[in-house]
PDB file of C-alpha atoms in Angstrom:
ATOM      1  CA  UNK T  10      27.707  49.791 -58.725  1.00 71.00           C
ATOM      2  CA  UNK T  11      31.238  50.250 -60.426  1.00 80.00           C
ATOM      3  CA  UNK T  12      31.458  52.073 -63.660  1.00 84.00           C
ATOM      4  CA  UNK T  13      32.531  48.671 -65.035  1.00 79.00           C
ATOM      5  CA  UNK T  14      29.734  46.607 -63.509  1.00 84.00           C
ATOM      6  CA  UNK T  15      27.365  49.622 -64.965  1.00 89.00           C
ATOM      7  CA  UNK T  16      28.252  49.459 -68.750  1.00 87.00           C
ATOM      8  CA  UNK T  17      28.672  45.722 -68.169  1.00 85.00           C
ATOM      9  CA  UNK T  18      24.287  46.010 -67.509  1.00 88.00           C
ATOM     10  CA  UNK T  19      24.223  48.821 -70.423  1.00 90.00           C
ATOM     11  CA  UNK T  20      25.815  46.455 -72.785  1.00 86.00           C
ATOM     12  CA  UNK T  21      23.205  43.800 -71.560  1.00 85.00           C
ATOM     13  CA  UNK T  22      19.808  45.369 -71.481  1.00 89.00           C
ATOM     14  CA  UNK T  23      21.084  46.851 -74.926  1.00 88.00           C
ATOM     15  CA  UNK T  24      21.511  43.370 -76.376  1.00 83.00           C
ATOM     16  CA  UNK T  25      18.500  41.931 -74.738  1.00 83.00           C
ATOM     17  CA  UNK T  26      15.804  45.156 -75.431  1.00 82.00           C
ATOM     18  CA  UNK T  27      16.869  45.905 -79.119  1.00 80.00           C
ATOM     19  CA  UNK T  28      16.740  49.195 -78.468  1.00 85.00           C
ATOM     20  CA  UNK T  29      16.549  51.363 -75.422  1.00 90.00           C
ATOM     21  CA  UNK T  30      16.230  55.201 -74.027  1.00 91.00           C
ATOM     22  CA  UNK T  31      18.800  56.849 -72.058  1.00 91.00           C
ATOM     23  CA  UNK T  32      16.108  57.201 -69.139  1.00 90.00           C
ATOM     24  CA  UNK T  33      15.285  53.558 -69.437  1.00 91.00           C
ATOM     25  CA  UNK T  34      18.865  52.576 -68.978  1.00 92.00           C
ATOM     26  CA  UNK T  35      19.462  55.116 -66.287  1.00 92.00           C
ATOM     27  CA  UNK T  36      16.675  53.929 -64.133  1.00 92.00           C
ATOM     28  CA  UNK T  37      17.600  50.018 -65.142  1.00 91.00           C
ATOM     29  CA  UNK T  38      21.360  50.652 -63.439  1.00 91.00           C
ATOM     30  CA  UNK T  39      20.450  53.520 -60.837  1.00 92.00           C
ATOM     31  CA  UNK T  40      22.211  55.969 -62.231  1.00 93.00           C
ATOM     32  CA  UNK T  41      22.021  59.761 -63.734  1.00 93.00           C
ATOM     33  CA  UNK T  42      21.439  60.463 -67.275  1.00 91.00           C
ATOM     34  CA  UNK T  43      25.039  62.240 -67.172  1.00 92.00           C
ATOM     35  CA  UNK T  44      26.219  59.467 -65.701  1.00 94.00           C
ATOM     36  CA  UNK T  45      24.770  57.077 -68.486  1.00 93.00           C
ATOM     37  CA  UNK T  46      25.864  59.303 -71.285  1.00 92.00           C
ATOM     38  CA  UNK T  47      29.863  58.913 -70.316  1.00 93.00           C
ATOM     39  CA  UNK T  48      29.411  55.360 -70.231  1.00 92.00           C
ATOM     40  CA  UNK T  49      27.746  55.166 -73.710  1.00 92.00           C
ATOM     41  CA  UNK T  50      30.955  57.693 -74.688  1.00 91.00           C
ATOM     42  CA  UNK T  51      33.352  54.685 -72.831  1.00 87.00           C
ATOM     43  CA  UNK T  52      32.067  51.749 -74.480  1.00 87.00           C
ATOM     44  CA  UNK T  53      32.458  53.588 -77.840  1.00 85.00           C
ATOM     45  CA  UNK T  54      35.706  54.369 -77.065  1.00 79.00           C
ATOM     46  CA  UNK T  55      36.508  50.589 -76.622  1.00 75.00           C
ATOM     47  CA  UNK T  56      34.777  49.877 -79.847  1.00 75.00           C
ATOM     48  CA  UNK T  57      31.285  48.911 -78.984  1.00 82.00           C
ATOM     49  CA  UNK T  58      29.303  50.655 -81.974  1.00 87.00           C
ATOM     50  CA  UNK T  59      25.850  52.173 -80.894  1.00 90.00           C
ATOM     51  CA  UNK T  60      23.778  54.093 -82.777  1.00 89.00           C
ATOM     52  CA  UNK T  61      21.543  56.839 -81.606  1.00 86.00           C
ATOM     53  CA  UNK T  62      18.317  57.499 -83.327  1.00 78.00           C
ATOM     54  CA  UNK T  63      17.238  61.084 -82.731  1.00 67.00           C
ATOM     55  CA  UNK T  64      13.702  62.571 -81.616  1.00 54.00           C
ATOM     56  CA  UNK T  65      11.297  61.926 -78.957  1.00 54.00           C
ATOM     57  CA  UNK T  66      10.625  58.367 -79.935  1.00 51.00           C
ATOM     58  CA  UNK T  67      14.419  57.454 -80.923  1.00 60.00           C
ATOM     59  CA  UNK T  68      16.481  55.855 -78.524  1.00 86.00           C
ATOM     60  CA  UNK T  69      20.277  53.598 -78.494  1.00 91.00           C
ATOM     61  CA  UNK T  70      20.981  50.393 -80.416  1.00 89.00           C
ATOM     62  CA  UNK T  71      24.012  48.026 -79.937  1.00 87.00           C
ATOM     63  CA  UNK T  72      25.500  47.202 -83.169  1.00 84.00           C
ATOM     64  CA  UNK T  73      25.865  42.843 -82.738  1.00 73.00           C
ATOM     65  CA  UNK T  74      28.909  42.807 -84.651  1.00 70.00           C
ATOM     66  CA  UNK T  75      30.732  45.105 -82.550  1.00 66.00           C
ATOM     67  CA  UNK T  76      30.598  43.504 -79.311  1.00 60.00           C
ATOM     68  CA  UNK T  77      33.987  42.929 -77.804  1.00 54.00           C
ATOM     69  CA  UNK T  78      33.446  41.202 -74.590  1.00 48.00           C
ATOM     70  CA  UNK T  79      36.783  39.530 -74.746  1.00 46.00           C
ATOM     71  CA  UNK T  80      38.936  42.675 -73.904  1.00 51.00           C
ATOM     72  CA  UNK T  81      36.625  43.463 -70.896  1.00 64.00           C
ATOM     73  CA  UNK T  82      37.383  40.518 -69.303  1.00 72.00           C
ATOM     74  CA  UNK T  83      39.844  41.284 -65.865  1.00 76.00           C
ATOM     75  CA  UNK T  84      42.795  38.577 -65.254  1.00 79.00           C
ATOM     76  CA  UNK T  85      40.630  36.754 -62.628  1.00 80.00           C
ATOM     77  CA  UNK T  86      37.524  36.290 -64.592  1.00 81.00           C
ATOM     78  CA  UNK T  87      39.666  34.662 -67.608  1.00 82.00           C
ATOM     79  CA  UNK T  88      41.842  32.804 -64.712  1.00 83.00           C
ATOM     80  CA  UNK T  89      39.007  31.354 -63.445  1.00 82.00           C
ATOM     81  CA  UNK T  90      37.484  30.305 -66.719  1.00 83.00           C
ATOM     82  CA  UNK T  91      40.915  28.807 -67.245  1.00 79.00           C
ATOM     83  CA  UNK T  92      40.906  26.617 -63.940  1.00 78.00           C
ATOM     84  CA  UNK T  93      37.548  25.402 -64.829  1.00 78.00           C
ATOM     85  CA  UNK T  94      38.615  23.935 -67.628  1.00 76.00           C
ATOM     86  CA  UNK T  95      41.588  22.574 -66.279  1.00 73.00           C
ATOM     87  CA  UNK T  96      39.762  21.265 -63.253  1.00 70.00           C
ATOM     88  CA  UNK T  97      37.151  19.481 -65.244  1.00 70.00           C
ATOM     89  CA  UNK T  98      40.072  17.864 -67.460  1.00 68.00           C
ATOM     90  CA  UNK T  99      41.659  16.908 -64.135  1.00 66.00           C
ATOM     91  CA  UNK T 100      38.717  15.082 -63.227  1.00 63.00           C
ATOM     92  CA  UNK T 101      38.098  13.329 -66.594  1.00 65.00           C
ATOM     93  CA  UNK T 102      34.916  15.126 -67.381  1.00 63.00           C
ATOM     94  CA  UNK T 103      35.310  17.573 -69.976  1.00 61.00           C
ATOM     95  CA  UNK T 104      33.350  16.934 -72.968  1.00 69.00           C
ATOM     96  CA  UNK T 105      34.236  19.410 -76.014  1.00 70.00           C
ATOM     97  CA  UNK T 106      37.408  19.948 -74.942  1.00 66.00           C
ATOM     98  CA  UNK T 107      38.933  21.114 -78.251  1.00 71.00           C
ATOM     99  CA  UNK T 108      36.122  23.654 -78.510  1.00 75.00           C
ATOM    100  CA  UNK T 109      36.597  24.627 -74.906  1.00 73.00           C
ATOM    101  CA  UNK T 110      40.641  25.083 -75.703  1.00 73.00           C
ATOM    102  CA  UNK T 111      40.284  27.087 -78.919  1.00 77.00           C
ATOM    103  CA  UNK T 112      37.869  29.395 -76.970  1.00 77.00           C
ATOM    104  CA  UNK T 113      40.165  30.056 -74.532  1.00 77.00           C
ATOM    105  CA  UNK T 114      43.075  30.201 -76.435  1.00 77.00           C
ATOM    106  CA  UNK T 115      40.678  32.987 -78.788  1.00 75.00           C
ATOM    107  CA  UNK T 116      40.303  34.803 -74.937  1.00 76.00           C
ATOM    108  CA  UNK T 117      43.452  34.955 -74.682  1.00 74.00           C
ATOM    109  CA  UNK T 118      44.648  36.358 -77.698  1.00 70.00           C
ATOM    110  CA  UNK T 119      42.139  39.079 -77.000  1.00 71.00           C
ATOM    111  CA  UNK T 120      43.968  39.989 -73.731  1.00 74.00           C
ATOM    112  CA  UNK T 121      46.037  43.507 -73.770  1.00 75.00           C
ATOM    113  CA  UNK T 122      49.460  42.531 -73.322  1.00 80.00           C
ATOM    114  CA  UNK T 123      49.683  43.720 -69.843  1.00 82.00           C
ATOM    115  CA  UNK T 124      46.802  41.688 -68.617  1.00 81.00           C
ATOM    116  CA  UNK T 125      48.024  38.703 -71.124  1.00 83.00           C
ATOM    117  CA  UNK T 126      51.348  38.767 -68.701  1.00 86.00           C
ATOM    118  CA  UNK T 127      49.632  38.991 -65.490  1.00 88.00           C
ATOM    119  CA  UNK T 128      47.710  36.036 -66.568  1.00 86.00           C
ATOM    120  CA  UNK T 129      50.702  33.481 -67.642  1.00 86.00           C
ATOM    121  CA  UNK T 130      52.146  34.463 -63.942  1.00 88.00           C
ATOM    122  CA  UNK T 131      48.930  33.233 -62.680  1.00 87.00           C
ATOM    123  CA  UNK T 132      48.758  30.452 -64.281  1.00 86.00           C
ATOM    124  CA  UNK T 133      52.311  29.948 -63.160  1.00 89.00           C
ATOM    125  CA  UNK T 134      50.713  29.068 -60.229  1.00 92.00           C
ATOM    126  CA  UNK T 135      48.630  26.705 -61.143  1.00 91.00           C
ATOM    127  CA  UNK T 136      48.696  23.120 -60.145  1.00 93.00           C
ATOM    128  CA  UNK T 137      46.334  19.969 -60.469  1.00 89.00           C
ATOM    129  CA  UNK T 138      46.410  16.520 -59.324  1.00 88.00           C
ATOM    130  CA  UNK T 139      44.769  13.550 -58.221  1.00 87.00           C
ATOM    131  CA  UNK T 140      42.591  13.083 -54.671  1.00 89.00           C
ATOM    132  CA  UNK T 141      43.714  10.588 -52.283  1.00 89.00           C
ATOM    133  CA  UNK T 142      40.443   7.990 -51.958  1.00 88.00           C
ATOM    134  CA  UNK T 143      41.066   8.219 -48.196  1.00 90.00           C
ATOM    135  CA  UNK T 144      40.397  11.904 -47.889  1.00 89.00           C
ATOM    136  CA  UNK T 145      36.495  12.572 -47.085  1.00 88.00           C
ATOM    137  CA  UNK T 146      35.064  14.434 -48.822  1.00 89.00           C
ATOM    138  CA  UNK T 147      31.314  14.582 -46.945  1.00 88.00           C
ATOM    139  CA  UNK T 148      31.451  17.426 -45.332  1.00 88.00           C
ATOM    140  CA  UNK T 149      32.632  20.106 -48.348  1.00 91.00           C
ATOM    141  CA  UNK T 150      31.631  23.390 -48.542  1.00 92.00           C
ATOM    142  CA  UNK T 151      31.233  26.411 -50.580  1.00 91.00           C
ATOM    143  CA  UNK T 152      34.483  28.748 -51.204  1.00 92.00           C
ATOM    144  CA  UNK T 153      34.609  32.483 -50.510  1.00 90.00           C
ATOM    145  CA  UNK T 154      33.651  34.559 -53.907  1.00 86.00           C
ATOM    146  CA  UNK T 155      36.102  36.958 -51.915  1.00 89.00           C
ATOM    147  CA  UNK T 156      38.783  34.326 -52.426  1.00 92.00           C
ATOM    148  CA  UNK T 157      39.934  34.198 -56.284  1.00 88.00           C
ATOM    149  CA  UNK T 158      40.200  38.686 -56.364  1.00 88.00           C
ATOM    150  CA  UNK T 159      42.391  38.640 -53.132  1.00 92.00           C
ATOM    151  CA  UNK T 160      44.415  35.421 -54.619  1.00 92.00           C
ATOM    152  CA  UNK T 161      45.182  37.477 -58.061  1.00 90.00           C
ATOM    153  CA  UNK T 162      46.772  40.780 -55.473  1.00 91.00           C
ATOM    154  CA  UNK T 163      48.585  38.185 -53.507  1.00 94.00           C
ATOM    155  CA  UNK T 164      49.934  35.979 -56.145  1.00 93.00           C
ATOM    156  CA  UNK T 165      50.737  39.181 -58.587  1.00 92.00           C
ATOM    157  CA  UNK T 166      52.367  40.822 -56.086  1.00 93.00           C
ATOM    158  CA  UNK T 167      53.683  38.708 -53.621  1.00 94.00           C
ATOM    159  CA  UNK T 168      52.067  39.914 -50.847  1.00 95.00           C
ATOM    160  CA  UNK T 169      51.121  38.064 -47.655  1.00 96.00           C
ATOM    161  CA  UNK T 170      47.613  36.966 -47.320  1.00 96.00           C
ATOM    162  CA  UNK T 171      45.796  37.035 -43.595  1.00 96.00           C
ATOM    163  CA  UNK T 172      42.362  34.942 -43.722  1.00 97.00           C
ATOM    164  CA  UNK T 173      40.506  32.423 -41.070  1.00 97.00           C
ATOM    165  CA  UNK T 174      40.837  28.947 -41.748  1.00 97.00           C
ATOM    166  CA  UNK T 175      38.391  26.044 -39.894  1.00 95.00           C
ATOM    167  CA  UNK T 176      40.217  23.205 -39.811  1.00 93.00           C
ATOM    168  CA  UNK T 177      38.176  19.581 -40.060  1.00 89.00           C
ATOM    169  CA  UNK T 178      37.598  19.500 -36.576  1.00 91.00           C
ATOM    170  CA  UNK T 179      36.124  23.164 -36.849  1.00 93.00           C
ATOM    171  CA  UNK T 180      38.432  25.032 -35.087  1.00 95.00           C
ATOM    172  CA  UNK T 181      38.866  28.315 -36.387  1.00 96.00           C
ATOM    173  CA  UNK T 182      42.496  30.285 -36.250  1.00 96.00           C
ATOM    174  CA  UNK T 183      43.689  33.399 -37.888  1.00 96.00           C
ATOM    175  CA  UNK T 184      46.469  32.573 -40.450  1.00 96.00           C
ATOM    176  CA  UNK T 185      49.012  35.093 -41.771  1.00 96.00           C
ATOM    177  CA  UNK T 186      50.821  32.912 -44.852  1.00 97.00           C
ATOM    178  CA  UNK T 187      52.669  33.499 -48.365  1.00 97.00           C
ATOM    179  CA  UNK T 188      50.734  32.213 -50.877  1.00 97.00           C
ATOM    180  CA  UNK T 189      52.720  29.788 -53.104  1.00 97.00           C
ATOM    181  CA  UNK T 190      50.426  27.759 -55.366  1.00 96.00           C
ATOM    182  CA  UNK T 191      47.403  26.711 -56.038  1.00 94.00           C
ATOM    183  CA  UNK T 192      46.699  23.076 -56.172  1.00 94.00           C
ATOM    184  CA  UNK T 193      43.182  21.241 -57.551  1.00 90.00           C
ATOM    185  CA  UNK T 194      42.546  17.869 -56.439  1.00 91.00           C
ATOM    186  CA  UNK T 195      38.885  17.320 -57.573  1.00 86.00           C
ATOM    187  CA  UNK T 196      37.146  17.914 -56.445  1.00 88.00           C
ATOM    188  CA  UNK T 197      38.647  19.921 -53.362  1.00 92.00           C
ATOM    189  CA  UNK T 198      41.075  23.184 -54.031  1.00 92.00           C
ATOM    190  CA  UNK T 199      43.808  24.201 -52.004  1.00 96.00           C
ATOM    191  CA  UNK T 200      45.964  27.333 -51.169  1.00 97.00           C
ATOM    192  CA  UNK T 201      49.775  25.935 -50.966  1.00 97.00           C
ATOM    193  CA  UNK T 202      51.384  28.493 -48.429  1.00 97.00           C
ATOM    194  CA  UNK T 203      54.420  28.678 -46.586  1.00 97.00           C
ATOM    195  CA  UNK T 204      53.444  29.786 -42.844  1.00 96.00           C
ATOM    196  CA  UNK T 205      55.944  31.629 -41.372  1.00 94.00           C
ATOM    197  CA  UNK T 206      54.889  31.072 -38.172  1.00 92.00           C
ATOM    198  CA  UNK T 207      55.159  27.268 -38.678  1.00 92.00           C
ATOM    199  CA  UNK T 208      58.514  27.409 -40.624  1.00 95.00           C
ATOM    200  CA  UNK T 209      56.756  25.145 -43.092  1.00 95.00           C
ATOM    201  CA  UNK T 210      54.336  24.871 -45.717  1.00 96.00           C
ATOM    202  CA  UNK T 211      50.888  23.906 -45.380  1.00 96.00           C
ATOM    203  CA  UNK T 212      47.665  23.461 -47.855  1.00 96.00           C
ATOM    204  CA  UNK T 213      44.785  25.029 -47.106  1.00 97.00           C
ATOM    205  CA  UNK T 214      41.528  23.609 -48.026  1.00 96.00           C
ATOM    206  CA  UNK T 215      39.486  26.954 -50.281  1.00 96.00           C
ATOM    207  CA  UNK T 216      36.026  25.716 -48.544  1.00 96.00           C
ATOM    208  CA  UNK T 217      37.362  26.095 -44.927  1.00 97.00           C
ATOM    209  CA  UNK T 218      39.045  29.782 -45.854  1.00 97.00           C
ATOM    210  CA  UNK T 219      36.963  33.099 -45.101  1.00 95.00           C
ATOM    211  CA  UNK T 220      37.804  36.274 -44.844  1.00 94.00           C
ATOM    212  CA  UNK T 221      40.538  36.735 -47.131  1.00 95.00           C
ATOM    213  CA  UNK T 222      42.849  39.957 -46.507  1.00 95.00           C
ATOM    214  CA  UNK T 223      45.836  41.061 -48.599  1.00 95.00           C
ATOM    215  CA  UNK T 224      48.767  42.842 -46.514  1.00 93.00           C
ATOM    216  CA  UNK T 225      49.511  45.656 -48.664  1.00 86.00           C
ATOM    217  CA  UNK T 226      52.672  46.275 -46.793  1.00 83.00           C
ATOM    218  CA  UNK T 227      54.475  43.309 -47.216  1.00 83.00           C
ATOM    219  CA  UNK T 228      56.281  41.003 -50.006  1.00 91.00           C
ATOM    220  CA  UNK T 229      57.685  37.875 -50.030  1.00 93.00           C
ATOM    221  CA  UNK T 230      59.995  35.549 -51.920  1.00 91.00           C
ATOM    222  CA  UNK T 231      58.612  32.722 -54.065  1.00 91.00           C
ATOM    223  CA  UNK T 232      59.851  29.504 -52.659  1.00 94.00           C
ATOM    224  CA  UNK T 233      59.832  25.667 -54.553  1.00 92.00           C
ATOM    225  CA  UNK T 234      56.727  23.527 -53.442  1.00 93.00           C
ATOM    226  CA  UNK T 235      57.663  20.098 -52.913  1.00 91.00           C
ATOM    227  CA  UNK T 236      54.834  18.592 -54.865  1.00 93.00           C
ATOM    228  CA  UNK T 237      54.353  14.505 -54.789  1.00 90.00           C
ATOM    229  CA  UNK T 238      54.564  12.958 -58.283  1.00 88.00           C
ATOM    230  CA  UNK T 239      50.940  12.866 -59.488  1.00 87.00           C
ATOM    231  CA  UNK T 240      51.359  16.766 -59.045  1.00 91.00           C
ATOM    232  CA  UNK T 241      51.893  19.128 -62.413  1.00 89.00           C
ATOM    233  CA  UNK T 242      51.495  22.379 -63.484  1.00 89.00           C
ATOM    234  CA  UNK T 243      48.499  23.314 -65.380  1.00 80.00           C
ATOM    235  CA  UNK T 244      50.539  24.215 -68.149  1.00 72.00           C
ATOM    236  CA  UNK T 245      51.541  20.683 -68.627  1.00 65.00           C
ATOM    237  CA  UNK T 246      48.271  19.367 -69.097  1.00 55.00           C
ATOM    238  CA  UNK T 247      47.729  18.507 -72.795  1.00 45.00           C
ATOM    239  CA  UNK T 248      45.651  20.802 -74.961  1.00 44.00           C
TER     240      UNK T 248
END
């Protein structure tokens, strides 16, 4: 378990327990009692306030007020809460939008500006649009959880992506592509990618993709996507 992942559970089991010993946390997350204590010192540092009761019986409580889950959050996890939201407004079926918007928008605000800048390139990416009735959509499947991290290393830094794609007669090839943009048709998602091997773009269906790979030793230039009318950026969508 990452250090992240671990204070992440500490922050949890101290909200749901009231209160809570160091050795009860460190056997909850499998880790030392050192190890537990510099995590406690980490979320303080980041402005979680817990007290410390002393003596045999005393143990940690979270102070409610202070909990700051909003800076925690990594580019991809508000990214994909983004896309959600702009998936389910593609498709017409977002009730409480303006309270979904002005909790985003509070995310947001919340974001370091480094991470608030990686984000906006994302979402630069970021395209929705309407499904053609012809295209079947019987057979969909799941997407990779591998897919979104890999997408934010590849988009971020322009950096070529290798995965396996099964195409809809289940053929499986290895693909070595730029990713470009990435377009939701609800309720299918694709990867827009030019394919250098095919001098030409192609879209990639997200539940036919596995394996994802970034190349860490190679960049690319963004290019335009030719996108058919119905097609806009996320930004675009009202709010």
């Amino acid at each position: 378990m990452t250090a992240r992942l671990r204070q992440d559970a500490i922050v949890r089991s101290l909200r749901r327990n009231g209160t809570s010993t160091i050795a009860d946390l460190a056997a909850e997350v499998g880790a030392s009692r050192r190890t537990i204590l510099r995590d406690i010192s980490a979320l303080r540092d980041e402005g979680f306030v817990i007290h410390s009761e002393p003596g045999r019986g005393g143990g940690l409580q979270l102070d409610p007020q202070s909990v700051q889950t909003m800076a925690r959050l990594s580019v991809a996890e508000v990214f994909a809460l983004l896309i959600s939201v702009a998936s389910m407004r593609a498709a017409g079926n977002l009730p409480f939008s303006g309270l979904a918007d002005a909790g985003l928008a509070k995310i947001e605000k919340a974001l370091p500006p480094d991470k608030l800048r990686d984000l906006r390139r994302f979402l630069d990416c970021l395209y929705v649009g309407q499904l053609s009735p012809q295209v079947d959509i019987s057979n969909m499947g799941e997407m990779d959880a591998a897919l979104l991290p890999a997408f934010e290393t590849a988009f971020l830094q322009r950096r070529h992506l290798r995965i396996l794609y099964r195409d809809a007669n289940g053929a499986v090839s290895d693909r070595h592509v730029e990713p470009q943009a990435m377009l939701i048709l609800p309720p299918l998602w694709y990867l827009v990618a030019w394919d250098p091997a095919r001098q030409d773009f192609r879209h990639f269906r997200m539940d036919r993709i596995s394996r994802p790979e970034v190349d860490e030793g190679t960049t690319f230039q963004r290019r335009h996507v030719p996108f058919e009318n119905h097609v806009r950026p996320v930004r675009d969508l009202s709010r």
